[in-house]
PDB file of C-alpha atoms in Angstrom:
ATOM      1  CA  SER A  20      91.494  30.450  40.024  1.00 71.00           C
ATOM      2  CA  GLU A  21      91.893  29.005  36.478  1.00 79.00           C
ATOM      3  CA  LEU A  22      88.924  28.296  33.918  1.00 82.00           C
ATOM      4  CA  ASP A  23      89.308  25.982  31.051  1.00 85.00           C
ATOM      5  CA  VAL A  24      85.620  25.690  29.412  1.00 82.00           C
ATOM      6  CA  SER A  25      84.276  24.771  25.624  1.00 83.00           C
ATOM      7  CA  ASP A  26      84.373  27.595  22.634  1.00 82.00           C
ATOM      8  CA  HIS A  27      80.379  27.094  23.501  1.00 81.00           C
ATOM      9  CA  ASP A  28      81.060  29.009  27.076  1.00 82.00           C
ATOM     10  CA  TYR A  29      83.312  31.456  25.584  1.00 80.00           C
ATOM     11  CA  ASP A  30      79.736  32.193  23.620  1.00 81.00           C
ATOM     12  CA  LYS A  31      77.818  32.522  26.577  1.00 81.00           C
ATOM     13  CA  LEU A  32      80.429  34.445  28.234  1.00 83.00           C
ATOM     14  CA  ALA A  33      81.099  36.838  25.142  1.00 82.00           C
ATOM     15  CA  PHE A  34      84.573  36.749  25.266  1.00 83.00           C
ATOM     16  CA  PRO A  35      86.845  36.500  22.541  1.00 82.00           C
ATOM     17  CA  SER A  36      88.321  32.706  21.426  1.00 77.00           C
ATOM     18  CA  ASP A  37      91.828  33.723  22.127  1.00 79.00           C
ATOM     19  CA  MET A  38      91.128  35.345  25.820  1.00 80.00           C
ATOM     20  CA  VAL A  39      92.788  32.957  28.895  1.00 82.00           C
ATOM     21  CA  THR A  40      89.654  32.981  31.137  1.00 83.00           C
ATOM     22  CA  THR A  41      89.947  33.079  34.642  1.00 85.00           C
ATOM     23  CA  LEU A  42      87.400  33.278  37.674  1.00 87.00           C
ATOM     24  CA  ASP A  43      88.485  36.849  37.874  1.00 89.00           C
ATOM     25  CA  LEU A  44      87.230  37.633  34.748  1.00 87.00           C
ATOM     26  CA  VAL A  45      84.158  36.178  34.775  1.00 88.00           C
ATOM     27  CA  THR A  46      83.062  37.801  38.442  1.00 91.00           C
ATOM     28  CA  MET A  47      83.566  40.875  36.638  1.00 90.00           C
ATOM     29  CA  LEU A  48      80.620  40.361  34.278  1.00 92.00           C
ATOM     30  CA  MET A  49      78.856  39.954  37.867  1.00 92.00           C
ATOM     31  CA  SER A  50      77.086  42.120  40.312  1.00 93.00           C
ATOM     32  CA  ASN A  51      79.279  42.229  43.993  1.00 94.00           C
ATOM     33  CA  GLU A  52      76.643  40.211  45.242  1.00 95.00           C
ATOM     34  CA  ASP A  53      76.797  37.268  42.929  1.00 95.00           C
ATOM     35  CA  ALA A  54      80.445  37.214  42.895  1.00 94.00           C
ATOM     36  CA  ALA A  55      80.155  36.739  46.509  1.00 95.00           C
ATOM     37  CA  LYS A  56      77.449  34.378  46.108  1.00 96.00           C
ATOM     38  CA  VAL A  57      79.821  32.289  43.471  1.00 94.00           C
ATOM     39  CA  ARG A  58      83.500  32.484  44.895  1.00 94.00           C
ATOM     40  CA  GLU A  59      81.513  31.092  48.121  1.00 95.00           C
ATOM     41  CA  ALA A  60      80.430  27.972  46.674  1.00 95.00           C
ATOM     42  CA  LEU A  61      83.208  26.549  44.938  1.00 93.00           C
ATOM     43  CA  HIS A  62      85.376  27.569  48.241  1.00 93.00           C
ATOM     44  CA  VAL A  63      82.763  25.217  50.071  1.00 94.00           C
ATOM     45  CA  SER A  64      83.086  22.630  47.306  1.00 93.00           C
ATOM     46  CA  SER A  65      86.901  23.074  47.411  1.00 92.00           C
ATOM     47  CA  GLU A  66      87.441  22.817  50.846  1.00 92.00           C
ATOM     48  CA  HIS A  67      84.998  19.614  51.641  1.00 92.00           C
ATOM     49  CA  ASN A  68      85.138  18.095  48.349  1.00 93.00           C
ATOM     50  CA  ALA A  69      81.514  18.313  47.759  1.00 93.00           C
ATOM     51  CA  ASP A  70      79.553  18.868  44.514  1.00 94.00           C
ATOM     52  CA  GLY A  71      78.189  21.665  44.243  1.00 94.00           C
ATOM     53  CA  TYR A  72      75.575  24.546  42.116  1.00 94.00           C
ATOM     54  CA  VAL A  73      75.563  28.319  42.054  1.00 95.00           C
ATOM     55  CA  GLU A  74      72.994  30.349  39.594  1.00 96.00           C
ATOM     56  CA  TYR A  75      73.852  33.993  39.046  1.00 94.00           C
ATOM     57  CA  GLN A  76      73.444  36.649  36.275  1.00 94.00           C
ATOM     58  CA  ILE A  77      76.027  38.373  34.292  1.00 92.00           C
ATOM     59  CA  THR A  78      76.091  41.801  32.568  1.00 93.00           C
ATOM     60  CA  LEU A  79      77.548  41.767  28.752  1.00 89.00           C
ATOM     61  CA  PRO A  80      79.589  44.346  27.421  1.00 85.00           C
ATOM     62  CA  ASP A  81      75.985  45.050  24.690  1.00 86.00           C
ATOM     63  CA  GLY A  82      74.283  45.872  28.279  1.00 87.00           C
ATOM     64  CA  LYS A  83      72.293  42.601  27.823  1.00 89.00           C
ATOM     65  CA  THR A  84      72.439  39.677  31.054  1.00 92.00           C
ATOM     66  CA  ARG A  85      72.188  36.180  31.361  1.00 93.00           C
ATOM     67  CA  ASN A  86      71.418  34.176  33.591  1.00 95.00           C
ATOM     68  CA  LEU A  87      73.455  31.269  33.838  1.00 93.00           C
ATOM     69  CA  HIS A  88      73.574  27.842  35.727  1.00 94.00           C
ATOM     70  CA  MET A  89      76.542  26.421  36.424  1.00 93.00           C
ATOM     71  CA  ARG A  90      76.645  22.911  38.146  1.00 95.00           C
ATOM     72  CA  TRP A  91      80.145  21.073  39.142  1.00 95.00           C
ATOM     73  CA  GLN A  92      81.269  17.551  40.749  1.00 95.00           C
ATOM     74  CA  ALA A  93      84.634  17.788  42.726  1.00 93.00           C
ATOM     75  CA  ILE A  94      87.540  16.429  42.052  1.00 93.00           C
ATOM     76  CA  SER A  95      90.010  15.009  44.089  1.00 92.00           C
ATOM     77  CA  ASP A  96      93.410  13.120  44.515  1.00 92.00           C
ATOM     78  CA  GLN A  97      94.788   9.847  46.243  1.00 91.00           C
ATOM     79  CA  THR A  98      94.798  11.850  49.482  1.00 91.00           C
ATOM     80  CA  GLY A  99      91.285  13.550  49.385  1.00 89.00           C
ATOM     81  CA  ARG A 100      93.049  17.377  48.169  1.00 91.00           C
ATOM     82  CA  VAL A 101      90.369  18.296  45.334  1.00 92.00           C
ATOM     83  CA  TYR A 102      92.464  19.481  42.129  1.00 91.00           C
ATOM     84  CA  GLN A 103      89.872  20.401  40.409  1.00 92.00           C
ATOM     85  CA  LEU A 104      86.156  21.155  39.984  1.00 93.00           C
ATOM     86  CA  PHE A 105      84.438  19.872  36.326  1.00 93.00           C
ATOM     87  CA  GLY A 106      80.865  20.591  35.301  1.00 93.00           C
ATOM     88  CA  THR A 107      78.580  22.643  33.009  1.00 92.00           C
ATOM     89  CA  LEU A 108      77.421  26.020  32.854  1.00 89.00           C
ATOM     90  CA  GLN A 109      74.030  26.226  31.385  1.00 92.00           C
ATOM     91  CA  ASP A 110      71.896  29.446  29.926  1.00 92.00           C
ATOM     92  CA  VAL A 111      68.808  29.652  32.049  1.00 94.00           C
ATOM     93  CA  THR A 112      68.171  33.250  30.532  1.00 93.00           C
ATOM     94  CA  ALA A 113      64.955  31.996  28.711  1.00 93.00           C
ATOM     95  CA  ILE A 114      63.398  29.787  31.356  1.00 94.00           C
ATOM     96  CA  ARG A 115      64.042  32.731  33.869  1.00 93.00           C
ATOM     97  CA  GLN A 116      62.548  35.245  31.763  1.00 92.00           C
ATOM     98  CA  ALA A 117      59.360  33.152  31.219  1.00 93.00           C
ATOM     99  CA  GLU A 118      58.756  32.245  34.577  1.00 93.00           C
ATOM    100  CA  ALA A 119      59.267  36.026  35.257  1.00 91.00           C
ATOM    101  CA  ARG A 120      56.170  36.580  33.039  1.00 90.00           C
ATOM    102  CA  LEU A 121      54.522  33.991  34.458  1.00 92.00           C
ATOM    103  CA  THR A 122      54.573  35.511  37.868  1.00 91.00           C
ATOM    104  CA  ALA A 123      53.519  38.846  36.118  1.00 85.00           C
ATOM    105  CA  SER A 124      50.587  36.929  34.428  1.00 86.00           C
ATOM    106  CA  ASN A 125      49.346  35.283  37.195  1.00 88.00           C
ATOM    107  CA  LYS A 126      49.378  38.462  39.737  1.00 84.00           C
ATOM    108  CA  ARG A 127      47.394  40.653  36.952  1.00 79.00           C
ATOM    109  CA  LEU A 128      44.726  37.848  36.874  1.00 82.00           C
ATOM    110  CA  ALA A 129      45.016  37.399  40.834  1.00 84.00           C
ATOM    111  CA  PHE A 130      43.608  41.336  40.829  1.00 78.00           C
ATOM    112  CA  ILE A 131      41.836  40.797  38.072  1.00 77.00           C
ATOM    113  CA  ASN A 132      39.360  38.291  39.766  1.00 82.00           C
ATOM    114  CA  THR A 133      39.550  40.077  42.889  1.00 81.00           C
ATOM    115  CA  LEU A 134      38.320  43.392  41.376  1.00 78.00           C
ATOM    116  CA  GLY A 135      35.312  41.481  39.522  1.00 79.00           C
ATOM    117  CA  LEU A 136      34.213  39.767  42.364  1.00 83.00           C
ATOM    118  CA  LYS A 137      33.913  42.793  44.326  1.00 83.00           C
ATOM    119  CA  LEU A 138      33.002  45.215  41.556  1.00 79.00           C
ATOM    120  CA  ASN A 139      30.042  42.383  40.848  1.00 80.00           C
ATOM    121  CA  GLN A 140      28.606  43.319  44.980  1.00 84.00           C
ATOM    122  CA  ALA A 141      28.741  46.947  43.924  1.00 81.00           C
ATOM    123  CA  ALA A 142      24.861  48.472  44.168  1.00 80.00           C
ATOM    124  CA  SER A 143      25.870  52.377  43.332  1.00 77.00           C
ATOM    125  CA  ALA A 144      28.456  54.238  41.793  1.00 71.00           C
ATOM    126  CA  ASP A 145      29.673  54.859  45.408  1.00 74.00           C
ATOM    127  CA  ASP A 146      30.169  51.298  45.720  1.00 80.00           C
ATOM    128  CA  ILE A 147      32.163  51.261  42.370  1.00 78.00           C
ATOM    129  CA  ALA A 148      34.118  54.097  43.308  1.00 74.00           C
ATOM    130  CA  ASN A 149      34.740  52.780  47.107  1.00 78.00           C
ATOM    131  CA  VAL A 150      36.030  49.305  45.525  1.00 80.00           C
ATOM    132  CA  LEU A 151      38.228  50.348  42.960  1.00 75.00           C
ATOM    133  CA  ILE A 152      39.812  52.720  45.976  1.00 73.00           C
ATOM    134  CA  ASP A 153      40.255  49.853  48.134  1.00 76.00           C
ATOM    135  CA  VAL A 154      41.291  47.458  45.443  1.00 73.00           C
ATOM    136  CA  LEU A 155      44.029  50.003  44.030  1.00 69.00           C
ATOM    137  CA  ARG A 156      45.445  51.189  47.066  1.00 68.00           C
ATOM    138  CA  ASP A 157      46.881  47.717  47.714  1.00 66.00           C
ATOM    139  CA  VAL A 158      48.233  47.840  44.259  1.00 64.00           C
ATOM    140  CA  ALA A 159      49.707  51.220  44.735  1.00 60.00           C
ATOM    141  CA  GLY A 160      51.360  50.730  47.783  1.00 62.00           C
ATOM    142  CA  PRO A 161      52.628  53.902  49.707  1.00 65.00           C
ATOM    143  CA  ARG A 162      52.568  55.947  46.295  1.00 69.00           C
ATOM    144  CA  SER A 163      50.299  58.906  45.384  1.00 71.00           C
ATOM    145  CA  SER A 164      47.999  57.879  43.763  1.00 75.00           C
ATOM    146  CA  ASP A 165      44.297  59.078  42.414  1.00 78.00           C
ATOM    147  CA  THR A 166      41.169  56.721  41.319  1.00 78.00           C
ATOM    148  CA  ALA A 167      38.978  58.427  39.040  1.00 80.00           C
ATOM    149  CA  LEU A 168      35.418  56.637  37.741  1.00 82.00           C
ATOM    150  CA  GLN A 169      33.729  58.351  34.828  1.00 83.00           C
ATOM    151  CA  TYR A 170      30.926  57.926  32.722  1.00 83.00           C
ATOM    152  CA  ILE A 171      30.958  57.542  29.408  1.00 81.00           C
ATOM    153  CA  THR A 172      28.759  59.300  26.675  1.00 82.00           C
ATOM    154  CA  VAL A 173      28.338  57.063  23.270  1.00 79.00           C
ATOM    155  CA  ASN A 174      26.998  57.662  20.014  1.00 81.00           C
ATOM    156  CA  SER A 175      24.533  55.654  18.092  1.00 82.00           C
ATOM    157  CA  ALA A 176      27.280  53.347  17.161  1.00 80.00           C
ATOM    158  CA  GLY A 177      27.776  52.670  20.500  1.00 74.00           C
ATOM    159  CA  ASP A 178      31.832  54.627  20.706  1.00 77.00           C
ATOM    160  CA  PRO A 179      32.539  56.579  23.105  1.00 76.00           C
ATOM    161  CA  GLN A 180      31.989  60.506  22.816  1.00 82.00           C
ATOM    162  CA  HIS A 181      32.967  61.966  26.251  1.00 85.00           C
ATOM    163  CA  CYS A 182      33.974  60.939  29.750  1.00 84.00           C
ATOM    164  CA  GLU A 183      32.232  62.855  32.752  1.00 87.00           C
ATOM    165  CA  ILE A 184      34.138  62.577  36.487  1.00 86.00           C
ATOM    166  CA  ILE A 185      31.321  61.139  38.390  1.00 82.00           C
ATOM    167  CA  GLY A 186      34.226  59.621  41.205  1.00 79.00           C
ATOM    168  CA  TYR A 187      37.402  60.263  42.492  1.00 80.00           C
ATOM    169  CA  HIS A 188      39.731  60.153  45.098  1.00 78.00           C
ATOM    170  CA  SER A 189      43.422  60.627  45.481  1.00 79.00           C
ATOM    171  CA  THR A 190      45.543  59.848  48.123  1.00 76.00           C
ATOM    172  CA  ASP A 191      47.226  63.552  48.635  1.00 76.00           C
ATOM    173  CA  ALA A 192      44.950  65.943  48.814  1.00 71.00           C
ATOM    174  CA  THR A 193      47.232  68.314  46.934  1.00 73.00           C
ATOM    175  CA  TRP A 194      47.717  66.420  43.811  1.00 70.00           C
ATOM    176  CA  GLN A 195      44.393  65.952  41.974  1.00 72.00           C
ATOM    177  CA  THR A 196      44.187  65.652  37.879  1.00 73.00           C
ATOM    178  CA  ALA A 197      40.411  65.838  38.095  1.00 77.00           C
ATOM    179  CA  LEU A 198      37.876  67.451  39.949  1.00 82.00           C
ATOM    180  CA  ILE A 199      34.079  65.698  39.888  1.00 84.00           C
ATOM    181  CA  GLY A 200      31.831  67.163  36.694  1.00 87.00           C
ATOM    182  CA  MET A 201      34.821  67.030  34.619  1.00 87.00           C
ATOM    183  CA  GLN A 202      33.981  66.268  31.325  1.00 88.00           C
ATOM    184  CA  ILE A 203      36.494  65.182  28.827  1.00 84.00           C
ATOM    185  CA  LEU A 204      36.524  64.525  24.928  1.00 86.00           C
ATOM    186  CA  ILE A 205      37.919  61.584  24.030  1.00 81.00           C
ATOM    187  CA  GLU A 206      40.341  62.632  21.486  1.00 80.00           C
ATOM    188  CA  ASP A 207      41.621  64.784  24.244  1.00 82.00           C
ATOM    189  CA  TYR A 208      42.346  62.154  26.284  1.00 81.00           C
ATOM    190  CA  ALA A 209      45.821  60.800  26.903  1.00 88.00           C
ATOM    191  CA  GLY A 210      45.934  57.455  25.957  1.00 88.00           C
ATOM    192  CA  ALA A 211      42.374  57.320  24.795  1.00 86.00           C
ATOM    193  CA  GLU A 212      43.237  55.351  21.576  1.00 86.00           C
ATOM    194  CA  LEU A 213      44.863  52.332  23.130  1.00 87.00           C
ATOM    195  CA  TRP A 214      41.929  51.970  25.628  1.00 84.00           C
ATOM    196  CA  ARG A 215      39.198  52.224  23.075  1.00 81.00           C
ATOM    197  CA  ALA A 216      40.997  49.497  20.963  1.00 82.00           C
ATOM    198  CA  ASN A 217      41.226  47.246  23.762  1.00 78.00           C
ATOM    199  CA  PRO A 218      37.727  47.415  25.298  1.00 72.00           C
ATOM    200  CA  ASN A 219      37.805  43.678  26.767  1.00 73.00           C
ATOM    201  CA  ARG A 220      40.475  44.112  28.817  1.00 77.00           C
ATOM    202  CA  LEU A 221      43.173  46.363  31.423  1.00 80.00           C
ATOM    203  CA  THR A 222      44.976  49.049  29.931  1.00 86.00           C
ATOM    204  CA  VAL A 223      47.962  49.346  31.378  1.00 87.00           C
ATOM    205  CA  LEU A 224      51.029  52.144  31.209  1.00 90.00           C
ATOM    206  CA  GLU A 225      53.530  51.020  33.399  1.00 88.00           C
ATOM    207  CA  ASP A 226      56.256  53.757  32.066  1.00 93.00           C
ATOM    208  CA  ALA A 227      53.269  56.734  30.847  1.00 93.00           C
ATOM    209  CA  GLN A 228      56.024  59.082  30.385  1.00 94.00           C
ATOM    210  CA  ASN A 229      58.111  56.561  28.127  1.00 94.00           C
ATOM    211  CA  ASP A 230      55.336  54.215  27.210  1.00 94.00           C
ATOM    212  CA  PRO A 231      56.369  53.886  23.020  1.00 94.00           C
ATOM    213  CA  ARG A 232      52.330  52.772  22.177  1.00 93.00           C
ATOM    214  CA  LEU A 233      51.705  56.964  22.968  1.00 93.00           C
ATOM    215  CA  ASN A 234      52.841  59.754  21.152  1.00 93.00           C
ATOM    216  CA  GLU A 235      54.908  62.532  22.447  1.00 94.00           C
ATOM    217  CA  SER A 236      52.209  64.810  23.107  1.00 92.00           C
ATOM    218  CA  GLU A 237      50.858  61.963  25.126  1.00 93.00           C
ATOM    219  CA  GLN A 238      53.607  61.037  26.818  1.00 94.00           C
ATOM    220  CA  ALA A 239      54.308  65.279  27.511  1.00 94.00           C
ATOM    221  CA  THR A 240      50.694  65.306  29.180  1.00 91.00           C
ATOM    222  CA  PHE A 241      51.570  62.578  31.558  1.00 91.00           C
ATOM    223  CA  ALA A 242      54.912  64.031  32.263  1.00 93.00           C
ATOM    224  CA  GLU A 243      53.273  67.338  32.826  1.00 91.00           C
ATOM    225  CA  LEU A 244      51.184  65.656  35.374  1.00 85.00           C
ATOM    226  CA  ASP A 245      53.586  63.943  36.892  1.00 86.00           C
ATOM    227  CA  ILE A 246      51.732  60.399  36.682  1.00 87.00           C
ATOM    228  CA  ALA A 247      53.968  57.645  36.592  1.00 88.00           C
ATOM    229  CA  SER A 248      51.767  54.608  35.834  1.00 88.00           C
ATOM    230  CA  VAL A 249      48.300  54.421  34.056  1.00 88.00           C
ATOM    231  CA  LEU A 250      45.917  51.706  34.676  1.00 85.00           C
ATOM    232  CA  PHE A 251      42.647  52.031  32.277  1.00 85.00           C
ATOM    233  CA  MET A 252      39.990  49.522  32.960  1.00 82.00           C
ATOM    234  CA  HIS A 253      36.872  49.432  31.143  1.00 80.00           C
ATOM    235  CA  LEU A 254      33.294  49.531  32.831  1.00 77.00           C
ATOM    236  CA  THR A 255      30.384  47.427  30.024  1.00 75.00           C
ATOM    237  CA  GLN A 256      26.718  46.364  30.777  1.00 72.00           C
ATOM    238  CA  TRP A 257      25.385  43.599  27.988  1.00 74.00           C
ATOM    239  CA  GLY A 258      27.890  44.415  25.320  1.00 71.00           C
ATOM    240  CA  ARG A 259      28.041  48.289  26.033  1.00 73.00           C
ATOM    241  CA  TRP A 260      30.262  51.288  27.053  1.00 71.00           C
ATOM    242  CA  ILE A 261      28.757  52.390  30.396  1.00 76.00           C
ATOM    243  CA  GLY A 262      32.689  53.999  32.100  1.00 77.00           C
ATOM    244  CA  LEU A 263      36.333  53.955  32.588  1.00 79.00           C
ATOM    245  CA  VAL A 264      38.092  53.409  35.468  1.00 80.00           C
TER     246      VAL A 264
END
């Protein structure tokens, strides 16, 4: 259970340089699952004179997390008894974060491609609404969700003036945030400044009640309606606004 680590590894673990490092201290920074995984990997190496590796996550005193990759070689005496595991500790946090961003980006692109292909086949407002309901149901899963298809009126400059609900579906009949025929002025629309500023891409509020891009009034509106996440998608034709999802 004794650890002899370099100064650089002390930095990774956020330990004071005068602290005597032990396996117990290091595993205190891990979840129970990761701690058990690390101990098992070390046990297998020491019992079977085998090299090994393991990756785990630690939580530092400041609340930040790091992903560490540990790889080692088993060193034994003349009788074959392992008396030391010698290796390296690599901080792979940036790599794992980049992989997570890439995975999320790929999922979003796949969603947009699926949505785009199906919308191109739609011939009416009802078709568009049904496509959106089907696709967004797959994303929302068992959670309550509603889909509103809105027609946008614009001024002579092409800027949105108000939205009129022309199609609506909710997975919960007792929980509705809109009615067909309802008109909403753009300036009264929570999150409108965000989607107006990004006319050519999706605007996603994953935590609508706390998103720092929204003002307090907008956050409060979503909280009052018990709305957790919001996705705004523009519909354009020949470069002009025609609708909003």
